[in-house]
Amino acid sequence: MNALQAQHLPGKLRLIISLTSIETEDAKHNGDEMASFRAKLSDDFSFDFVDGFLSSGPAAGIDLFYPPPYHSFWNTLAVADVRKAHSWLRDLLERDGPYDGVMCFSQGCSLIASFCLYHQAETPNQPLPFKVAVFICGGVPLQVLEDVGIEVSQEAWDMNNKSSQALAEQASSDAILKSGLNRWTNANGTTTSGDMRPDLKDVFGLNFENMPKHLRIKIPTVHIYGNKDPRCPASLQLVHFSDPTLRKTYDHGGGHDVPRKTDVSESIARLVEWTALAATVLR
């Protein structure tokens, strides 16, 4: 996990930013993809890096760039394994916090989003241990949704399985070597965004009109996704778990990654700064 901290001085913030998918030996490697937008942030922000706590195999394509060992938050998406990761996260926040916010990438989004949903389901009158969240290219596990009492349709499961398989194929070492950045297509097999604002009754199989309001994430959130990411549907589902009056969204136009184009880096940096402002207001 990669943590972002600002010096704890008057008017400045202390943020933890989790940029984790499946980790490499040195978690700083996982910050490489984020270097372009981090460079555009002020000196108020500094970064810590913390590995996932479980040994794991590499995520698809990771072994092309980084040697083992690799780490993860869980080896399966069984609810018991997800809850174990939450205990680890809670200990980390208590030991190294307090923090004003979190940022997550890929599996890190599943960790933080599921942590927030269980918090809302079980202790809705208690504040979260952070005030803002930034989600990049990730969603919430459907297993968790069912565990907190949300109906998950077969359509949602089919899309989840289809998009997960597509990600594994497109992120693989073979795909990288063969096609490079041209390997990314969304879950419908196209390279166009299509409808990024689906009907609330059917957000890729989830009905948000019937969603219990107390399960909404009630802190300011930013949702960054790529319309060519096979897992884009999961990112868009996660958007709708946040408070619509306290969220911002941004399509970076790429796949399951963070493009290093100048305009993308500038946009993401501004969104991170917005979370800092939001955290200040909520202090």
mmCIF file of C-alpha atoms in Angstrom:
data_model
loop_
_atom_site.group_PDB
_atom_site.id
_atom_site.type_symbol
_atom_site.label_atom_id
_atom_site.label_comp_id
_atom_site.label_asym_id
_atom_site.label_seq_id
_atom_site.Cartn_x
_atom_site.Cartn_y
_atom_site.Cartn_z
ATOM 1 C CA MET A 1 0.000 0.000 0.000
ATOM 2 C CA ASN A 2 1.187 3.482 -0.855
ATOM 3 C CA ALA A 3 0.349 6.195 1.645
ATOM 4 C CA LEU A 4 0.289 9.917 0.959
ATOM 5 C CA GLN A 5 0.884 12.213 3.882
ATOM 6 C CA ALA A 6 0.987 15.987 4.099
ATOM 7 C CA GLN A 7 3.060 17.638 6.798
ATOM 8 C CA HIS A 8 0.809 18.093 9.824
ATOM 9 C CA LEU A 9 1.174 21.862 9.974
ATOM 10 C CA PRO A 10 -1.532 24.533 10.347
ATOM 11 C CA GLY A 11 -3.664 24.537 7.202
ATOM 12 C CA LYS A 12 -2.114 21.338 5.860
ATOM 13 C CA LEU A 13 -3.389 17.781 5.764
ATOM 14 C CA ARG A 14 -2.304 14.269 6.626
ATOM 15 C CA LEU A 15 -3.566 11.780 4.038
ATOM 16 C CA ILE A 16 -3.000 8.065 3.570
ATOM 17 C CA ILE A 17 -3.284 7.000 -0.030
ATOM 18 C CA SER A 18 -3.559 3.302 -0.818
ATOM 19 C CA LEU A 19 -2.409 2.678 -4.367
ATOM 20 C CA THR A 20 -2.470 -1.054 -4.083
ATOM 21 C CA SER A 21 -3.420 -3.830 -6.431
ATOM 22 C CA ILE A 22 -1.244 -6.914 -6.016
ATOM 23 C CA GLU A 23 2.045 -5.657 -4.705
ATOM 24 C CA THR A 24 5.650 -6.106 -5.698
ATOM 25 C CA GLU A 25 8.608 -6.606 -3.371
ATOM 26 C CA ASP A 26 8.888 -2.832 -2.883
ATOM 27 C CA ALA A 27 5.559 -1.024 -2.642
ATOM 28 C CA LYS A 28 7.175 2.115 -4.073
ATOM 29 C CA HIS A 29 7.079 0.382 -7.448
ATOM 30 C CA ASN A 30 3.332 0.645 -7.277
ATOM 31 C CA GLY A 31 3.699 4.409 -7.068
ATOM 32 C CA ASP A 32 5.504 4.545 -10.410
ATOM 33 C CA GLU A 33 2.207 4.720 -12.269
ATOM 34 C CA MET A 34 1.178 7.627 -10.068
ATOM 35 C CA ALA A 35 4.435 9.587 -10.360
ATOM 36 C CA SER A 36 3.201 11.886 -13.121
ATOM 37 C CA PHE A 37 0.296 13.322 -11.127
ATOM 38 C CA ARG A 38 2.151 13.220 -7.797
ATOM 39 C CA ALA A 39 4.777 15.492 -9.366
ATOM 40 C CA LYS A 40 2.080 18.115 -9.923
ATOM 41 C CA LEU A 41 1.025 18.253 -6.266
ATOM 42 C CA SER A 42 2.414 20.828 -3.889
ATOM 43 C CA ASP A 43 5.000 20.108 -1.223
ATOM 44 C CA ASP A 44 2.137 19.780 1.236
ATOM 45 C CA PHE A 45 1.982 16.125 0.171
ATOM 46 C CA SER A 46 4.538 13.425 0.899
ATOM 47 C CA PHE A 47 4.251 9.687 0.327
ATOM 48 C CA ASP A 48 4.657 6.555 2.458
ATOM 49 C CA PHE A 49 4.572 3.030 0.993
ATOM 50 C CA VAL A 50 3.312 -0.078 2.801
ATOM 51 C CA ASP A 51 3.163 -3.592 1.320
ATOM 52 C CA GLY A 52 0.097 -5.788 1.411
ATOM 53 C CA PHE A 53 0.269 -8.217 4.314
ATOM 54 C CA LEU A 54 -0.147 -11.529 2.433
ATOM 55 C CA SER A 55 2.221 -13.340 0.103
ATOM 56 C CA SER A 56 0.712 -13.721 -3.344
ATOM 57 C CA GLY A 57 1.342 -14.513 -6.960
ATOM 58 C CA PRO A 58 1.782 -11.537 -9.303
ATOM 59 C CA ALA A 59 -1.165 -9.788 -10.891
ATOM 60 C CA ALA A 60 -1.384 -10.294 -14.649
ATOM 61 C CA GLY A 61 1.582 -8.647 -16.368
ATOM 62 C CA ILE A 62 3.311 -7.486 -13.178
ATOM 63 C CA ASP A 63 6.113 -10.032 -13.531
ATOM 64 C CA LEU A 64 7.253 -8.273 -16.734
ATOM 65 C CA PHE A 65 8.252 -5.228 -14.718
ATOM 66 C CA TYR A 66 8.927 -6.255 -11.109
ATOM 67 C CA PRO A 67 10.527 -9.357 -9.563
ATOM 68 C CA PRO A 68 8.999 -11.349 -6.683
ATOM 69 C CA PRO A 69 8.035 -11.517 -3.905
ATOM 70 C CA TYR A 70 4.492 -10.210 -4.415
ATOM 71 C CA HIS A 71 1.849 -9.265 -1.863
ATOM 72 C CA SER A 72 -1.917 -8.848 -1.654
ATOM 73 C CA PHE A 73 -4.720 -8.006 0.777
ATOM 74 C CA TRP A 74 -6.414 -11.373 0.255
ATOM 75 C CA ASN A 75 -5.988 -14.526 -1.770
ATOM 76 C CA THR A 76 -9.731 -15.100 -2.230
ATOM 77 C CA LEU A 77 -12.788 -12.865 -2.103
ATOM 78 C CA ALA A 78 -14.443 -14.967 0.579
ATOM 79 C CA VAL A 79 -16.090 -12.651 3.086
ATOM 80 C CA ALA A 80 -13.917 -14.018 5.904
ATOM 81 C CA ASP A 81 -10.761 -13.085 3.973
ATOM 82 C CA VAL A 82 -12.075 -9.606 3.201
ATOM 83 C CA ARG A 83 -12.921 -9.044 6.885
ATOM 84 C CA LYS A 84 -9.427 -10.178 7.882
ATOM 85 C CA ALA A 85 -8.004 -7.500 5.579
ATOM 86 C CA HIS A 86 -10.287 -4.948 7.236
ATOM 87 C CA SER A 87 -8.851 -5.863 10.642
ATOM 88 C CA TRP A 88 -5.355 -5.342 9.260
ATOM 89 C CA LEU A 89 -6.379 -1.978 7.791
ATOM 90 C CA ARG A 90 -8.022 -0.852 11.020
ATOM 91 C CA ASP A 91 -4.868 -1.718 12.980
ATOM 92 C CA LEU A 92 -2.760 0.196 10.467
ATOM 93 C CA LEU A 93 -4.955 3.290 10.691
ATOM 94 C CA GLU A 94 -4.953 3.200 14.497
ATOM 95 C CA ARG A 95 -1.205 2.647 14.689
ATOM 96 C CA ASP A 96 -0.070 5.184 12.083
ATOM 97 C CA GLY A 97 -3.009 7.615 11.923
ATOM 98 C CA PRO A 98 -4.952 9.759 12.217
ATOM 99 C CA TYR A 99 -5.355 10.289 8.489
ATOM 100 C CA ASP A 100 -7.618 12.637 6.578
ATOM 101 C CA GLY A 101 -8.140 10.509 3.480
ATOM 102 C CA VAL A 102 -7.438 7.415 1.421
ATOM 103 C CA MET A 103 -6.762 6.801 -2.263
ATOM 104 C CA CYS A 104 -7.061 3.344 -3.775
ATOM 105 C CA PHE A 105 -6.140 1.566 -7.009
ATOM 106 C CA SER A 106 -7.664 -1.711 -8.239
ATOM 107 C CA GLN A 107 -7.715 -4.216 -5.356
ATOM 108 C CA GLY A 108 -7.175 -1.296 -2.994
ATOM 109 C CA CYS A 109 -10.573 0.047 -4.102
ATOM 110 C CA SER A 110 -12.166 -3.264 -3.133
ATOM 111 C CA LEU A 111 -10.482 -3.038 0.266
ATOM 112 C CA ILE A 112 -11.543 0.527 1.040
ATOM 113 C CA ALA A 113 -15.013 0.337 -0.536
ATOM 114 C CA SER A 114 -15.896 -2.864 1.316
ATOM 115 C CA PHE A 115 -14.493 -1.391 4.545
ATOM 116 C CA CYS A 116 -16.797 1.623 4.087
ATOM 117 C CA LEU A 117 -19.858 -0.510 3.327
ATOM 118 C CA TYR A 118 -19.403 -2.718 6.385
ATOM 119 C CA HIS A 119 -18.847 0.399 8.461
ATOM 120 C CA GLN A 120 -22.135 1.870 7.214
ATOM 121 C CA ALA A 121 -23.951 -1.437 7.756
ATOM 122 C CA GLU A 122 -22.638 -2.080 11.259
ATOM 123 C CA THR A 123 -21.636 1.245 12.832
ATOM 124 C CA PRO A 124 -23.439 3.952 10.817
ATOM 125 C CA ASN A 125 -23.400 6.434 13.702
ATOM 126 C CA GLN A 126 -19.622 6.261 14.070
ATOM 127 C CA PRO A 127 -17.355 8.329 11.796
ATOM 128 C CA LEU A 128 -15.080 6.557 9.344
ATOM 129 C CA PRO A 129 -11.383 6.735 10.292
ATOM 130 C CA PHE A 130 -10.771 8.993 7.258
ATOM 131 C CA LYS A 131 -12.677 11.929 5.786
ATOM 132 C CA VAL A 132 -12.254 11.550 2.015
ATOM 133 C CA ALA A 133 -11.573 8.767 -0.501
ATOM 134 C CA VAL A 134 -10.228 8.622 -4.061
ATOM 135 C CA PHE A 135 -10.948 5.433 -6.027
ATOM 136 C CA ILE A 136 -8.969 4.582 -9.186
ATOM 137 C CA CYS A 137 -9.968 1.710 -11.471
ATOM 138 C CA GLY A 138 -11.740 -0.481 -8.945
ATOM 139 C CA GLY A 139 -15.052 -1.538 -7.471
ATOM 140 C CA VAL A 140 -16.596 -3.321 -4.517
ATOM 141 C CA PRO A 141 -16.741 -7.151 -4.359
ATOM 142 C CA LEU A 142 -20.192 -8.541 -5.112
ATOM 143 C CA GLN A 143 -19.688 -11.055 -2.295
ATOM 144 C CA VAL A 144 -19.607 -8.146 0.133
ATOM 145 C CA LEU A 145 -22.757 -6.613 -1.333
ATOM 146 C CA GLU A 146 -24.655 -9.856 -0.769
ATOM 147 C CA ASP A 147 -23.260 -10.140 2.750
ATOM 148 C CA VAL A 148 -24.645 -6.724 3.727
ATOM 149 C CA GLY A 149 -28.054 -7.620 2.288
ATOM 150 C CA ILE A 150 -27.917 -6.063 -1.181
ATOM 151 C CA GLU A 151 -29.546 -8.036 -3.980
ATOM 152 C CA VAL A 152 -27.043 -8.923 -6.699
ATOM 153 C CA SER A 153 -28.630 -10.025 -9.966
ATOM 154 C CA GLN A 154 -27.319 -12.740 -12.247
ATOM 155 C CA GLU A 155 -26.618 -9.993 -14.779
ATOM 156 C CA ALA A 156 -24.275 -8.327 -12.280
ATOM 157 C CA TRP A 157 -22.490 -11.612 -11.601
ATOM 158 C CA ASP A 158 -22.160 -12.298 -15.327
ATOM 159 C CA MET A 159 -20.690 -8.842 -15.965
ATOM 160 C CA ASN A 160 -18.333 -9.248 -12.994
ATOM 161 C CA ASN A 161 -17.042 -12.585 -14.253
ATOM 162 C CA LYS A 162 -16.788 -11.436 -17.859
ATOM 163 C CA SER A 163 -14.923 -8.241 -16.995
ATOM 164 C CA SER A 164 -12.567 -9.995 -14.556
ATOM 165 C CA GLN A 165 -11.633 -12.535 -17.225
ATOM 166 C CA ALA A 166 -11.163 -9.774 -19.804
ATOM 167 C CA LEU A 167 -8.857 -7.899 -17.420
ATOM 168 C CA ALA A 168 -6.744 -10.996 -16.793
ATOM 169 C CA GLU A 169 -6.356 -11.475 -20.540
ATOM 170 C CA GLN A 170 -5.680 -7.851 -21.475
ATOM 171 C CA ALA A 171 -3.279 -7.206 -18.590
ATOM 172 C CA SER A 172 -1.303 -10.390 -19.257
ATOM 173 C CA SER A 173 2.346 -10.400 -20.250
ATOM 174 C CA ASP A 174 1.431 -11.808 -23.677
ATOM 175 C CA ALA A 175 -1.053 -8.987 -24.323
ATOM 176 C CA ILE A 176 1.435 -6.349 -23.195
ATOM 177 C CA LEU A 177 4.181 -7.699 -25.468
ATOM 178 C CA LYS A 178 1.824 -8.137 -28.423
ATOM 179 C CA SER A 179 -0.312 -4.995 -28.292
ATOM 180 C CA GLY A 180 0.998 -2.580 -25.658
ATOM 181 C CA LEU A 181 -1.527 0.126 -24.797
ATOM 182 C CA ASN A 182 -3.716 -0.977 -27.705
ATOM 183 C CA ARG A 183 -4.690 -4.095 -25.731
ATOM 184 C CA TRP A 184 -7.321 -2.266 -23.668
ATOM 185 C CA THR A 185 -10.996 -2.641 -24.547
ATOM 186 C CA ASN A 186 -13.937 -2.371 -22.200
ATOM 187 C CA ALA A 187 -16.103 -5.261 -21.061
ATOM 188 C CA ASN A 188 -18.267 -4.950 -24.182
ATOM 189 C CA GLY A 189 -15.223 -5.509 -26.375
ATOM 190 C CA THR A 190 -15.038 -1.927 -27.669
ATOM 191 C CA THR A 191 -12.686 1.001 -27.166
ATOM 192 C CA THR A 192 -15.442 3.581 -26.679
ATOM 193 C CA SER A 193 -17.023 4.606 -23.425
ATOM 194 C CA GLY A 194 -20.655 4.001 -24.355
ATOM 195 C CA ASP A 195 -23.116 5.095 -21.684
ATOM 196 C CA MET A 196 -21.127 6.159 -18.650
ATOM 197 C CA ARG A 197 -24.322 7.167 -16.824
ATOM 198 C CA PRO A 198 -26.543 4.082 -16.840
ATOM 199 C CA ASP A 199 -30.115 3.948 -15.544
ATOM 200 C CA LEU A 200 -30.086 3.847 -11.738
ATOM 201 C CA LYS A 201 -32.418 0.850 -11.904
ATOM 202 C CA ASP A 202 -29.776 -1.112 -13.804
ATOM 203 C CA VAL A 203 -26.143 -0.123 -13.203
ATOM 204 C CA PHE A 204 -24.640 -3.209 -14.780
ATOM 205 C CA GLY A 205 -27.094 -5.413 -12.915
ATOM 206 C CA LEU A 206 -27.413 -3.441 -9.664
ATOM 207 C CA ASN A 207 -30.595 -1.505 -8.848
ATOM 208 C CA PHE A 208 -29.592 1.662 -7.019
ATOM 209 C CA GLU A 209 -33.126 2.973 -6.769
ATOM 210 C CA ASN A 210 -33.783 0.198 -4.255
ATOM 211 C CA MET A 211 -30.398 0.519 -2.520
ATOM 212 C CA PRO A 212 -30.636 1.163 1.246
ATOM 213 C CA LYS A 213 -29.652 4.794 1.759
ATOM 214 C CA HIS A 214 -27.756 4.055 4.983
ATOM 215 C CA LEU A 215 -25.217 2.023 2.997
ATOM 216 C CA ARG A 216 -24.087 5.022 0.947
ATOM 217 C CA ILE A 217 -20.521 6.205 1.513
ATOM 218 C CA LYS A 218 -21.137 9.533 3.243
ATOM 219 C CA ILE A 219 -17.754 11.210 2.828
ATOM 220 C CA PRO A 220 -16.445 13.159 -0.189
ATOM 221 C CA THR A 221 -15.237 10.770 -2.895
ATOM 222 C CA VAL A 222 -13.467 10.957 -6.254
ATOM 223 C CA HIS A 223 -13.924 8.164 -8.786
ATOM 224 C CA ILE A 224 -11.310 7.855 -11.544
ATOM 225 C CA TYR A 225 -11.749 5.208 -14.232
ATOM 226 C CA GLY A 226 -10.813 4.472 -17.835
ATOM 227 C CA ASN A 227 -13.487 3.812 -20.416
ATOM 228 C CA LYS A 228 -11.260 1.135 -21.998
ATOM 229 C CA ASP A 229 -10.799 -0.707 -18.704
ATOM 230 C CA PRO A 230 -12.573 -4.094 -18.785
ATOM 231 C CA ARG A 231 -13.455 -3.452 -15.134
ATOM 232 C CA CYS A 232 -14.996 -0.044 -15.847
ATOM 233 C CA PRO A 233 -18.493 -1.373 -14.959
ATOM 234 C CA ALA A 234 -17.280 -2.121 -11.417
ATOM 235 C CA SER A 235 -15.892 1.417 -11.138
ATOM 236 C CA LEU A 236 -19.233 2.866 -12.229
ATOM 237 C CA GLN A 237 -21.118 0.698 -9.759
ATOM 238 C CA LEU A 238 -18.874 2.036 -6.998
ATOM 239 C CA VAL A 239 -19.645 5.611 -8.097
ATOM 240 C CA HIS A 240 -23.281 5.042 -7.148
ATOM 241 C CA PHE A 241 -22.401 3.863 -3.636
ATOM 242 C CA SER A 242 -21.208 7.388 -2.888
ATOM 243 C CA ASP A 243 -23.233 10.450 -1.965
ATOM 244 C CA PRO A 244 -24.042 12.200 -5.280
ATOM 245 C CA THR A 245 -23.673 15.599 -3.600
ATOM 246 C CA LEU A 246 -20.171 14.757 -2.339
ATOM 247 C CA ARG A 247 -18.534 13.031 -5.297
ATOM 248 C CA LYS A 248 -16.565 13.840 -8.425
ATOM 249 C CA THR A 249 -15.891 11.500 -11.359
ATOM 250 C CA TYR A 250 -13.204 11.515 -14.039
ATOM 251 C CA ASP A 251 -12.708 9.282 -17.076
ATOM 252 C CA HIS A 252 -8.980 9.225 -17.861
ATOM 253 C CA GLY A 253 -9.665 7.585 -21.227
ATOM 254 C CA GLY A 254 -7.340 4.623 -20.757
ATOM 255 C CA GLY A 255 -7.486 1.080 -19.473
ATOM 256 C CA HIS A 256 -6.753 -0.512 -16.092
ATOM 257 C CA ASP A 257 -3.959 1.936 -15.436
ATOM 258 C CA VAL A 258 -3.255 5.640 -15.061
ATOM 259 C CA PRO A 259 -2.155 7.271 -18.338
ATOM 260 C CA ARG A 260 0.800 9.607 -17.946
ATOM 261 C CA LYS A 261 -0.495 12.240 -20.335
ATOM 262 C CA THR A 262 -0.096 15.801 -19.113
ATOM 263 C CA ASP A 263 -3.809 16.607 -19.187
ATOM 264 C CA VAL A 264 -4.654 13.437 -17.234
ATOM 265 C CA SER A 265 -1.967 14.145 -14.646
ATOM 266 C CA GLU A 266 -3.163 17.726 -14.213
ATOM 267 C CA SER A 267 -6.780 16.638 -13.837
ATOM 268 C CA ILE A 268 -6.021 13.978 -11.238
ATOM 269 C CA ALA A 269 -3.775 16.335 -9.277
ATOM 270 C CA ARG A 270 -6.607 18.874 -9.123
ATOM 271 C CA LEU A 271 -8.992 16.193 -7.873
ATOM 272 C CA VAL A 272 -6.548 15.183 -5.135
ATOM 273 C CA GLU A 273 -6.319 18.827 -4.148
ATOM 274 C CA TRP A 274 -10.132 19.004 -4.052
ATOM 275 C CA THR A 275 -10.155 16.131 -1.547
ATOM 276 C CA ALA A 276 -7.654 18.058 0.572
ATOM 277 C CA LEU A 277 -10.015 21.037 0.581
ATOM 278 C CA ALA A 278 -12.955 18.773 1.424
ATOM 279 C CA ALA A 279 -11.039 17.177 4.270
ATOM 280 C CA THR A 280 -10.173 20.630 5.629
ATOM 281 C CA VAL A 281 -13.832 21.654 5.593
ATOM 282 C CA LEU A 282 -14.793 18.459 7.418
ATOM 283 C CA ARG A 283 -12.172 18.812 10.148
#
